XYZ file of C-alpha atoms in Angstrom:
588
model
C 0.000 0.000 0.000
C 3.221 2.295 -0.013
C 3.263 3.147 3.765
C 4.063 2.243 7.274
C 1.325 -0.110 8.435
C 1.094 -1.459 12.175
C -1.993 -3.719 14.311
C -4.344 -1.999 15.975
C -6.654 -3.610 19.229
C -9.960 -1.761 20.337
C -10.725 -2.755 23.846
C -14.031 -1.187 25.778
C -12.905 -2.063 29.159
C -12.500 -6.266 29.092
C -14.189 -6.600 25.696
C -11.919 -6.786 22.546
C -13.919 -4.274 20.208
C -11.035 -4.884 17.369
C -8.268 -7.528 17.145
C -5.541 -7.113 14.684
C -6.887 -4.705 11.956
C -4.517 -2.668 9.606
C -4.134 0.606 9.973
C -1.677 3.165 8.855
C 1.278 4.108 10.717
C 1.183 8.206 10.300
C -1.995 7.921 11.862
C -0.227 6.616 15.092
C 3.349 8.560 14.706
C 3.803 10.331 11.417
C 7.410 10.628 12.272
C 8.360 7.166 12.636
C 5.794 6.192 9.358
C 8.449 8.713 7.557
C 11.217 7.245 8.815
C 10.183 3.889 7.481
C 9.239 5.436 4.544
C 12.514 6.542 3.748
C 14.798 3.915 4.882
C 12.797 1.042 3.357
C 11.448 2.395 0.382
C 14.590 5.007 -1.141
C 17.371 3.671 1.281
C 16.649 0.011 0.878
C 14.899 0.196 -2.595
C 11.817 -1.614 -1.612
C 10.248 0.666 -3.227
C 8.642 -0.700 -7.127
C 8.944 2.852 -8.686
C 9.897 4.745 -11.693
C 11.405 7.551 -10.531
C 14.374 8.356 -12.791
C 16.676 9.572 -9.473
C 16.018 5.597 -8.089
C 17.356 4.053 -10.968
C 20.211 6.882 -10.835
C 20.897 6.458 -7.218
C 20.960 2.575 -7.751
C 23.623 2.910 -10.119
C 25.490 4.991 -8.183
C 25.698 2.448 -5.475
C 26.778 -0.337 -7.930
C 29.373 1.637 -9.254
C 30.665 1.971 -5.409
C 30.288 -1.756 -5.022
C 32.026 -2.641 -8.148
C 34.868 -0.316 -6.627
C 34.541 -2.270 -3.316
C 35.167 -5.400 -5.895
C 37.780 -4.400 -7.856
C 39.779 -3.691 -5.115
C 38.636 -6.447 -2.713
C 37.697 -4.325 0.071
C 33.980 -3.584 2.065
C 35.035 -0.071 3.592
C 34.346 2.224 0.607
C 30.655 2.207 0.391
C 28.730 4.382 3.743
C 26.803 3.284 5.518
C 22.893 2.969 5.420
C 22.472 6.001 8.136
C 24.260 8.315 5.501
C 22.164 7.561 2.668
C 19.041 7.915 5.207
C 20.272 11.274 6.197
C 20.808 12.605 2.421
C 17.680 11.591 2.152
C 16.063 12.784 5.383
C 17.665 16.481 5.051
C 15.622 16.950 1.719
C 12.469 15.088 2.160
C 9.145 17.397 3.650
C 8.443 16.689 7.104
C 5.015 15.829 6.116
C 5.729 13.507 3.356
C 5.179 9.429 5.501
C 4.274 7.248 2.183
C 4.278 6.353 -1.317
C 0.886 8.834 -2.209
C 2.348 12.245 -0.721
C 5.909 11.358 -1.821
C 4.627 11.333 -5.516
C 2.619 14.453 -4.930
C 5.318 16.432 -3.601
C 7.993 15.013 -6.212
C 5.715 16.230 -8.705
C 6.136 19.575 -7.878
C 9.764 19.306 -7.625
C 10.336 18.130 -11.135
C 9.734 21.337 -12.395
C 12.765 23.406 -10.876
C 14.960 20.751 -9.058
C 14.760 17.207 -10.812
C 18.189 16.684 -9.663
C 17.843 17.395 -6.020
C 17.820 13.144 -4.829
C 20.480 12.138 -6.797
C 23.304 10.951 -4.954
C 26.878 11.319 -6.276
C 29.836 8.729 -5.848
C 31.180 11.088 -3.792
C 28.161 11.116 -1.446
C 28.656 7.356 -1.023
C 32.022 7.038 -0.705
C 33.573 7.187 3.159
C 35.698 10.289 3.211
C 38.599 7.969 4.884
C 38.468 5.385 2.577
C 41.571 4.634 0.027
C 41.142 5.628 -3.395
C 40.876 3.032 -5.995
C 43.305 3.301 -9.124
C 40.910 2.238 -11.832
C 43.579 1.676 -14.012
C 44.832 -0.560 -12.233
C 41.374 -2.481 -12.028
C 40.266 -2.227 -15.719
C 36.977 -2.596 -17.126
C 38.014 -3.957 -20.617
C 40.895 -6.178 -21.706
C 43.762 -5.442 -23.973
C 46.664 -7.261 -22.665
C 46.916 -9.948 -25.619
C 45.825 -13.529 -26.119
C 43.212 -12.618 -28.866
C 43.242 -12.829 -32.326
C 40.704 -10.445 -33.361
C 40.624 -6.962 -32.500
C 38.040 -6.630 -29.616
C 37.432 -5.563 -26.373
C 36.324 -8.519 -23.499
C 34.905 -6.944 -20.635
C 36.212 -7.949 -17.288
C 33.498 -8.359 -14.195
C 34.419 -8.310 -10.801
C 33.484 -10.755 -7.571
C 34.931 -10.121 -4.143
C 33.495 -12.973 -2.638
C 35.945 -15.300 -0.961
C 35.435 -18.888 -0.964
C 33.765 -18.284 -4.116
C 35.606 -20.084 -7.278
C 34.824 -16.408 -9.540
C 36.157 -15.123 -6.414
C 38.636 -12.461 -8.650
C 38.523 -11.026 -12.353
C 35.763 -12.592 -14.893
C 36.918 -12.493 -18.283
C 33.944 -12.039 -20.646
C 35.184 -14.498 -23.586
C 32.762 -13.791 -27.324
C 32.391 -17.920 -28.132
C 32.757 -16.854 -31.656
C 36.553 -16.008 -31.136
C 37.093 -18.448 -28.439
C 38.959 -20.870 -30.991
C 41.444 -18.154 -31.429
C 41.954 -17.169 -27.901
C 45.540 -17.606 -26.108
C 44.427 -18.287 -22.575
C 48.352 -17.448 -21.051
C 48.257 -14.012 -21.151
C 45.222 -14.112 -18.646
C 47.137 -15.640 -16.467
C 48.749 -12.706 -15.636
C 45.552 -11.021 -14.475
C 45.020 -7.432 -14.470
C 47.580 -4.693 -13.335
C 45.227 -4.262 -9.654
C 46.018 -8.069 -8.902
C 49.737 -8.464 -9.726
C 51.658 -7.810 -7.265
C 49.605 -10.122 -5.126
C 49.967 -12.615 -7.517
C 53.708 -12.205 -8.368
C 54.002 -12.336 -4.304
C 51.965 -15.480 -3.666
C 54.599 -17.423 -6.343
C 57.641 -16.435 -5.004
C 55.357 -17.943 -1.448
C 55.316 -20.996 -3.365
C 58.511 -21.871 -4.335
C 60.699 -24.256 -2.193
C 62.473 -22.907 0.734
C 65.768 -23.720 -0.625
C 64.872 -20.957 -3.508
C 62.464 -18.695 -1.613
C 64.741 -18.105 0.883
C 66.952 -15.924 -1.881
C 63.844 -13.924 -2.241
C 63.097 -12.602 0.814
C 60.855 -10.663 1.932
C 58.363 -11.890 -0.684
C 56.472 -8.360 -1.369
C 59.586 -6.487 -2.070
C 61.124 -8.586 -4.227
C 57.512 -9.511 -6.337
C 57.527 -5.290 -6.767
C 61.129 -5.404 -8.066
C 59.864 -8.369 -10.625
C 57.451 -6.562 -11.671
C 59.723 -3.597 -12.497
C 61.173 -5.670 -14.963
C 58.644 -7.800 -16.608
C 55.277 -7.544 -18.137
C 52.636 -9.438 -19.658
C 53.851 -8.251 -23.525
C 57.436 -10.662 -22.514
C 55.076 -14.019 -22.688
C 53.817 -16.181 -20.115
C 53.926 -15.095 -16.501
C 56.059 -18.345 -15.076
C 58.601 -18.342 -17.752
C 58.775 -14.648 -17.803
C 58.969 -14.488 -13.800
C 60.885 -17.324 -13.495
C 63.792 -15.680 -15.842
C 63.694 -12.571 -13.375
C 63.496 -14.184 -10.367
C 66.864 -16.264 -11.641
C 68.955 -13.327 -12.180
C 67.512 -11.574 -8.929
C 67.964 -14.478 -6.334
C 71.094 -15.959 -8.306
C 70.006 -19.465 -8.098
C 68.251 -21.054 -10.884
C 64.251 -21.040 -10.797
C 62.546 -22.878 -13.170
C 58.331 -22.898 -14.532
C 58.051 -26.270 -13.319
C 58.932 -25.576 -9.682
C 55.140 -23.700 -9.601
C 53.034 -27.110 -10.942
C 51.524 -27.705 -7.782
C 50.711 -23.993 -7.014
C 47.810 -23.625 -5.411
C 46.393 -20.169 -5.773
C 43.846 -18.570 -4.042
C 40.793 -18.511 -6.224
C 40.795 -14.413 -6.611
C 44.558 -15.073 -8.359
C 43.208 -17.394 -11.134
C 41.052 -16.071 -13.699
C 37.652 -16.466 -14.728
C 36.388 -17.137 -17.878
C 32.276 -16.837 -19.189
C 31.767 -17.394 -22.826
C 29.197 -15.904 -24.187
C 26.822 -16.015 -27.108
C 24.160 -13.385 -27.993
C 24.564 -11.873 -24.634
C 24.069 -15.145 -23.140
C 26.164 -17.285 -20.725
C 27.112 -20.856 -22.222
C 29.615 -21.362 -20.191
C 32.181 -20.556 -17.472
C 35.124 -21.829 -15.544
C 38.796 -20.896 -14.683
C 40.577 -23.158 -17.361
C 39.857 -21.846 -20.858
C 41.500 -24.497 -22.733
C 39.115 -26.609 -21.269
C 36.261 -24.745 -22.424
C 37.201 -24.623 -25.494
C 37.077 -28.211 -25.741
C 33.930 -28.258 -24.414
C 32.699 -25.833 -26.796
C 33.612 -26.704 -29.548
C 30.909 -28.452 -31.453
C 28.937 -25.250 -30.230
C 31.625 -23.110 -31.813
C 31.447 -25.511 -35.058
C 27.688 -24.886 -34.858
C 28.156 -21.231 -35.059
C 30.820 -21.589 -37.657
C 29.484 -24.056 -40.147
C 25.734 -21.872 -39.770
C 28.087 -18.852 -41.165
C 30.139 -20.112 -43.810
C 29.989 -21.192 -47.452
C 28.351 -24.676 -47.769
C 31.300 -26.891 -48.357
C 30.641 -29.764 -46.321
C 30.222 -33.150 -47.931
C 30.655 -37.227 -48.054
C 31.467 -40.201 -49.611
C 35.004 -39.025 -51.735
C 36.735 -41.777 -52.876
C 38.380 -39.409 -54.644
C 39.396 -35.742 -54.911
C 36.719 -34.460 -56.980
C 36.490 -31.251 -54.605
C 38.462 -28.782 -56.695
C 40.343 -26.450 -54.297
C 39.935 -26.296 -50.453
C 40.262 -23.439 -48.693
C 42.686 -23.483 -45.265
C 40.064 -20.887 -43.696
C 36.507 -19.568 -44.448
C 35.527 -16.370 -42.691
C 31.985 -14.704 -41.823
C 30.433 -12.149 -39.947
C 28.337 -13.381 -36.395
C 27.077 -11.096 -33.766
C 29.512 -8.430 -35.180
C 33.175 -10.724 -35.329
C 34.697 -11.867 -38.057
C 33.912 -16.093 -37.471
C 36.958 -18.080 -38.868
C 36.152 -21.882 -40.170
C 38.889 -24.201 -40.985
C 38.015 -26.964 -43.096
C 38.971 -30.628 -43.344
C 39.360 -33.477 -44.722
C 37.653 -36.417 -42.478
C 38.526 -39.894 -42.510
C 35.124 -41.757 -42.802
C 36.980 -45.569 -43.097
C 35.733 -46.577 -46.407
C 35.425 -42.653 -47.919
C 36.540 -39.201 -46.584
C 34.739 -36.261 -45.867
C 34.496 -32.908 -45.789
C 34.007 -30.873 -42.484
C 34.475 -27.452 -41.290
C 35.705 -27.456 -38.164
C 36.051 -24.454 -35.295
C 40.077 -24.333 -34.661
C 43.472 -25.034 -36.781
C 44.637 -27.102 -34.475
C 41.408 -29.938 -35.249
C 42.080 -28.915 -38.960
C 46.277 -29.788 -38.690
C 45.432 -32.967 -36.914
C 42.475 -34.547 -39.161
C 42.611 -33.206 -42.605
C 46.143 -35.385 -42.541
C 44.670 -38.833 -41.668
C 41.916 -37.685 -44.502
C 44.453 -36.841 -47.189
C 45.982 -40.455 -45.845
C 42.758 -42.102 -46.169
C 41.795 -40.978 -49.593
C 45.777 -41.722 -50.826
C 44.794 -45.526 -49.414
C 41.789 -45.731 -51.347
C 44.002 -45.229 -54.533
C 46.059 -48.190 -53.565
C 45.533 -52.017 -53.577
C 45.163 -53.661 -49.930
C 48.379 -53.769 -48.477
C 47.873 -57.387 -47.028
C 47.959 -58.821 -50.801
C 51.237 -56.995 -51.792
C 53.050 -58.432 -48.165
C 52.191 -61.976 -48.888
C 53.601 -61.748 -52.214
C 56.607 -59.655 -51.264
C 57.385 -61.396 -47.499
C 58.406 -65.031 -46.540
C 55.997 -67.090 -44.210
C 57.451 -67.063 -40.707
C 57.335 -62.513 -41.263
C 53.577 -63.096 -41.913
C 53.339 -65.295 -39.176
C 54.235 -62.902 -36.804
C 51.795 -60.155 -38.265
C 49.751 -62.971 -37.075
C 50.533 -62.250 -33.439
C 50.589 -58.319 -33.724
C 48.731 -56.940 -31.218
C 46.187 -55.142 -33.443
C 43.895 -57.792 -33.872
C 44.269 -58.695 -37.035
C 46.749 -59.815 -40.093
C 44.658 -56.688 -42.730
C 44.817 -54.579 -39.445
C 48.843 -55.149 -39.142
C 49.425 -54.385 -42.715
C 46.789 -51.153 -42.806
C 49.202 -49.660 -39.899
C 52.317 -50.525 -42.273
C 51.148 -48.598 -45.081
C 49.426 -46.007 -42.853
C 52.926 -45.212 -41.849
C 54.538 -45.592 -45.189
C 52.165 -42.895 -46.517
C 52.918 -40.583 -43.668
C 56.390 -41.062 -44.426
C 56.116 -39.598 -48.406
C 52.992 -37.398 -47.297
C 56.396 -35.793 -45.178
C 58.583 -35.996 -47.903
C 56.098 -33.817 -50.142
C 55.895 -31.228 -48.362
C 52.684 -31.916 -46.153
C 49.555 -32.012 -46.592
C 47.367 -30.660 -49.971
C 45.033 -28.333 -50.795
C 43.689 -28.736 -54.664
C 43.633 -31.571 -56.758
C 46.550 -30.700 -59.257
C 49.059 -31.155 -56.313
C 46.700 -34.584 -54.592
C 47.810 -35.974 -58.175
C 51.233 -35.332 -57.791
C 51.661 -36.610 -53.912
C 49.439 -39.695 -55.445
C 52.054 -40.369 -58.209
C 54.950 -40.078 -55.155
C 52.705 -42.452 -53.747
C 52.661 -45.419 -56.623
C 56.303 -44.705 -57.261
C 57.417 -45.043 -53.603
C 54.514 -47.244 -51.979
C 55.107 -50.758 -52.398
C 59.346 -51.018 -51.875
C 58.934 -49.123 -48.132
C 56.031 -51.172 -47.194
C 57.572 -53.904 -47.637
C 60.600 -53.133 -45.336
C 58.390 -51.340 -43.049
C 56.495 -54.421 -42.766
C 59.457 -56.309 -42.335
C 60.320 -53.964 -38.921
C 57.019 -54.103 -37.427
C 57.472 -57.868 -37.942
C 60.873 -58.154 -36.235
C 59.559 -55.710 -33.759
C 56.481 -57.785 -32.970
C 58.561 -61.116 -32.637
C 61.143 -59.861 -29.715
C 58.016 -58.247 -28.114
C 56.122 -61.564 -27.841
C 59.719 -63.089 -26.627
C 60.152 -60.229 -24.129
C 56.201 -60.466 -22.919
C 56.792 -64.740 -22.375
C 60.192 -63.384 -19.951
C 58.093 -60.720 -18.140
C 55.352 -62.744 -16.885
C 57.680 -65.935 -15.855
C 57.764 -66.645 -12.528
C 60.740 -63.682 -10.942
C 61.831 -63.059 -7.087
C 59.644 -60.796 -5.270
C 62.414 -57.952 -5.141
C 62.474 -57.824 -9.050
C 58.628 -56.481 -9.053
C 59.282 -52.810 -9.361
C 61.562 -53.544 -11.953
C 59.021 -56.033 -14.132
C 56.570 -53.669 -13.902
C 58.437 -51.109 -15.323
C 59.622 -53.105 -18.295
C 55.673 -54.003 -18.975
C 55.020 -50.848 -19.252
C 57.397 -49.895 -21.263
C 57.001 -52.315 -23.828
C 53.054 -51.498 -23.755
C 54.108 -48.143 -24.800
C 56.104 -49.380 -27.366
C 54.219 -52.101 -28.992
C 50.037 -51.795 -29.695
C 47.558 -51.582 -31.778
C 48.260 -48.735 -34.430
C 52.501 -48.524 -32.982
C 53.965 -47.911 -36.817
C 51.741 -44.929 -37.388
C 52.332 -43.545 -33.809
C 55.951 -43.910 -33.794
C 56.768 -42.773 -37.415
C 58.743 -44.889 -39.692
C 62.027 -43.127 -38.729
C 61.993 -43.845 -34.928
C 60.284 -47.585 -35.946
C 63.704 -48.302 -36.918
C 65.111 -47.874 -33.521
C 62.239 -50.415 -31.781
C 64.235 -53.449 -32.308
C 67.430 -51.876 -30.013
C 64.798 -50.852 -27.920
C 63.456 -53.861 -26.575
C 67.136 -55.311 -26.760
C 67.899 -52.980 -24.264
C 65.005 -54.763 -22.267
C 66.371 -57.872 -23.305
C 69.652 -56.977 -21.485
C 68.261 -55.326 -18.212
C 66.315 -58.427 -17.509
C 69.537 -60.588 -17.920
C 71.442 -57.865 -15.510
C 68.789 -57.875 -13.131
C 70.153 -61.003 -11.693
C 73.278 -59.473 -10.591
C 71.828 -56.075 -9.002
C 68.330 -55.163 -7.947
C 69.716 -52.124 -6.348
C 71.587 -50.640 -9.418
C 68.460 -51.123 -11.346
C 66.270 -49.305 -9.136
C 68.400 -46.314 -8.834
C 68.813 -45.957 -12.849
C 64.979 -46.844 -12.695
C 64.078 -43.661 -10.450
C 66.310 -41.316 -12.834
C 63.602 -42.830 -15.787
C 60.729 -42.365 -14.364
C 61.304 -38.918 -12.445
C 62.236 -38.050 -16.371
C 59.391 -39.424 -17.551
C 56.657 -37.669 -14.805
C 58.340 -34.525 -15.550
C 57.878 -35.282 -19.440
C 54.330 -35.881 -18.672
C 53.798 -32.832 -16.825
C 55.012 -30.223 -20.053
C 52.800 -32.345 -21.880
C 49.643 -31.855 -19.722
C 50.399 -27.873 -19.823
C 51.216 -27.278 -23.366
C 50.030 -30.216 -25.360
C 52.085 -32.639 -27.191
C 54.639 -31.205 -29.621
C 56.947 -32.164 -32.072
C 59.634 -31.309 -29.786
C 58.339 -33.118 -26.946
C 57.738 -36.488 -29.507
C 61.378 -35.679 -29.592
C 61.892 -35.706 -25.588
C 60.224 -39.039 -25.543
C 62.027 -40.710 -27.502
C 65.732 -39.324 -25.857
C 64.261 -40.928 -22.885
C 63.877 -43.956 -24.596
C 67.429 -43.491 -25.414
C 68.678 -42.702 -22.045
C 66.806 -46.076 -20.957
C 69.170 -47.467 -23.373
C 72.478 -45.816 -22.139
C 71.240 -46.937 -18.455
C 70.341 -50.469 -18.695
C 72.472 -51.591 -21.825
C 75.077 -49.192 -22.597
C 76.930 -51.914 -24.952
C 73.558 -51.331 -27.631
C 74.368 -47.795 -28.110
C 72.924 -44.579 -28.613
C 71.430 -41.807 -31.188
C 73.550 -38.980 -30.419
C 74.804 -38.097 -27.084
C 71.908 -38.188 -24.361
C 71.107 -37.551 -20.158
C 68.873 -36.626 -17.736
C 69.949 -32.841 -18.148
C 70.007 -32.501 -21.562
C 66.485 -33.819 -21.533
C 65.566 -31.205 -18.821
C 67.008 -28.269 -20.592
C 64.651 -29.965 -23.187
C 61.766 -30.036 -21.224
C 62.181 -26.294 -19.952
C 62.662 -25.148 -23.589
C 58.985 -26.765 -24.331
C 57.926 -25.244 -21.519
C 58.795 -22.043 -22.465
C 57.722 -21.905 -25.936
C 54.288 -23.537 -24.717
């Protein structure tokens, strides 16, 4: 009803005339109805209304909060009693509810329309510190995207919270060509915080050349910023020369930030929310047959199936449109369908690099004869026998990983992948010229490779001392790695070669491990501390050529550990295969 209501009880002596009827408040005590009045309906905005100066006055008191946000404090705003009295000093004596507020107003409009609109600086606490909105942004320009736009950054100061910190406002039609690293180093506001907390977190041996933590962070941060590349690499270089000991990226993997020093991400389409969390590789993932929805829905209609040949003309590496305002990139593909290939446009270049190859190698395979004929013309009995044993479950599916691999070999040789049909024809005629002599000496690997594997599998699972199980179970693994379903393709025909000195080497250890458990198990540790560290740049940055590389000089080192006498591909050890590792690191 707009105004201060209480109960009111009529009682004629004993008798209970009334019990409990409404009535309003100014009747009773004008001056308290108008203080309700005020502090309920303007202070506390219980009030439905229209009055321009409400919605004014309620932005006001955002823009304080998102102040209070920004620079994770609750001391900036004033109190209610302030916002009562600015209120209180202007409003008629007379004026209790809703009905005589609007009357009054009325009048009002006329020569003073402005007279209830509060100011920031009316709710700000004189004492309170300033806030450097520089320092706290609003909008986004320190790298990571592709296009040329502006991504809003939000504010939560809400501890305990997981958007606890800055939100990053991500457009999901650019979120395929969105670096999420330069995020990490969060806006200007936040980094010295941030900066402080990892120099917390490094081991004591290292932190304590780095002492005290908040002066050293501010002289970091006097020499780096976000345009140098990824805060730990870039930090971790500063922090070397400053301390004079050597700190590395990886000594922050198990850094456990407070949620306010991660960042946020909310991807958004058509000013909706379709998704949100603080890892935005991961939604990107996620997203992505959304982000192929947009794209394909906004490109030229290119998609087909059933090639068995290229009859496609000329495919373009990108397509581009126009949605919600950004330029939408497509990247389409060549799919692998088994028995035909495809076309797909698909929502990032990394998808396109990774599948349009196996579809170029599926539609060179169609070309060809079935490799399985060509091997048991071209190979003696006992070499088909063991493709017999292979672990991929069949004799066809032995040979199809052969010449897989023999096609990824010339694809290589070419140049890489195609684009048109003139140049498909002239990998295809590299193809039929080169095909049929490396498949059958690929073949002829696999099979040798296969053989000592079955051997070596027989000697694993034989009855072995108790003390020898660390050991054994190492070696299993190992050779699982090695040898599957599909292990010519995945290793490449140029490391296949080495698989035979490989499992040697396992050959050997097993034969040494009779004379020293001990010795073993100390050049085990180096291996596998190697190989967790290996698996940790891989989890951050994804697997890259150069770390293919890594893995294989650890299959090396295994070598120089267990049976030196075998031999080695170039000089190899456990620091040259860090120094590896941090490179990776780096450039990831």
């Amino acid at each position: 009803r707009g105004t201060a209501q209480v109960v009111e009880r009529v009682h004629l002596r004993a008798l209970t005339l009334v019990d409990g009827r409404a009535v309003n408040l100014d009747r009773v005590d004008r001056s308290l109805a108008r203080e309700l009045f005020i502090l309920h309906a303007l202070v506390r905005g219980e009030w439905d209304t229209h009055h321009r100066f409400v919605e004014h006055n309620r932005a006001r008191i955002d823009e304080v909060r998102d102040m209070e946000d920004r620079a994770r404090r609750r001391d900036i705003l004033v109190d209610e009693n302030v916002v009562f009295d600015f209120y209180d000093r202007r409003i008629p004596d007379d004026v209790s509810d809703t009905r005589r507020f609007d009357r009054w107003w009325l009048d009002q409009l006329g020569s003073r329309p402005e007279m209830l609109d509060l100011s920031v600086d009316d709710l700000v606490e004189p004492d309170a510190p300033s806030v450097d909105v520089d320092a706290f942004p609003s909008r986004w320009d320190g790298g990571g995207l592709t296009a040329s736009i502006e991504v809003p950054i939000d504010y939560e100061f809400d501890p305990g919270n997981a958007r606890d910190g800055a939100i990053f406002e991500i457009p999901v039609a650019v979120l395929n060509r969105t670096d999420p690293a330069p995020f990490d180093w969060l806006v200007p506001g936040l980094r010295l915080e941030l900066v402080t907390a990892m120099i917390r977190g490094l081991p004591k041996p290292v932190r304590r050349h780095l002492v005290p933590a908040p002066d050293r962070a501010s002289e970091a941060l006097d020499r780096i910023d976000p345009s140098m590349g990824p805060i730990r690499e870039v930090l971790a270089d500063a922090l070397t020369q400053m301390a004079g000991t050597e700190v590395v990226p990886r000594l922050w993997d198990d850094l456990d930030l407070p949620d306010h020093l991660r960042p946020w991400f909310r991807v958004v389409s058509d000013g909706e929310v379709v998704a949100e969390g603080p890892d935005l590789a991961d939604l990107e993932r996620k997203l992505r047959a959304h982000v192929r929805s947009t794209v394909v829905s906004s490109t030229p209609d290119i998609e087909c199936d059933g090639l068995t040949d290229w009859t496609i003309g000329a495919l373009p590496k990108t397509v581009e449109s126009t949605v919600d305002g950004f330029v939408v990139h497509g990247y389409p593909s060549l799919i692998d369908a088994d028995d035909s290939v495809g076309v797909r446009i698909l929502a990032s270049r990394e998808q396109q690099r990774a599948l349009h190859w196996n579809g170029l190698r599926r539609l060179l395979a169609l070309q060809l004869p079935r490799p399985a004929r060509l091997l048991q013309r071209r190979l003696d009995a006992r070499t088909m026998l063991a493709f017999a044993t292979a672990p991929h479950g069949s004799v066809s599916a032995a040979c199809a990983d052969a010449r897989d691999a023999v096609l990824d070999e010339i694809i290589l040789a070419e140049g890489g992948p195609v684009w048109d049909e003139d140049t498909f024809r002239a990998l295809l005629r590299a193809v039929q010229d080169r095909h049929d002599e490396r498949l059958v000496a690929v073949a002829a690997t696999m099979a040798e490779v296969v053989s000592r594997a079955g051997r070596l599998s027989d000697r694993l699972v034989a009855p072995a001392p108790v003390e020898w199980s660390a050991a054994l179970d190492d070696m299993t693994s190992q050779l699982t790695r090695l040898v599957f379903s599909g292990f010519a393709v995945a290793t490449g025909t140029e490391q296949l070669e080495h698989l035979p000195r490989y499992l040697e080497a396992v050959d050997v250890r097993l034969d040494k491990l009779r004379e020293s458990v001990r010795s073993d198990a100390d050049r085990m540790a180096v291996i596998q501390r190697l190989e967790s560290e290996h698996a940790g740049v891989v989890a951050q940055v994804g697997l890259t050529a150069a770390l293919d590389g890594v893995r294989w000089q650890i299959e090396e080192l295994r070598v120089q550990q267990f049976a030196q006498q075998l031999g080695t591909v170039g000089t190899v050890s456990a620091q040259r295969i860090r120094r590896a590792l941090d490179r990776s690191r780096r450039a990831g």
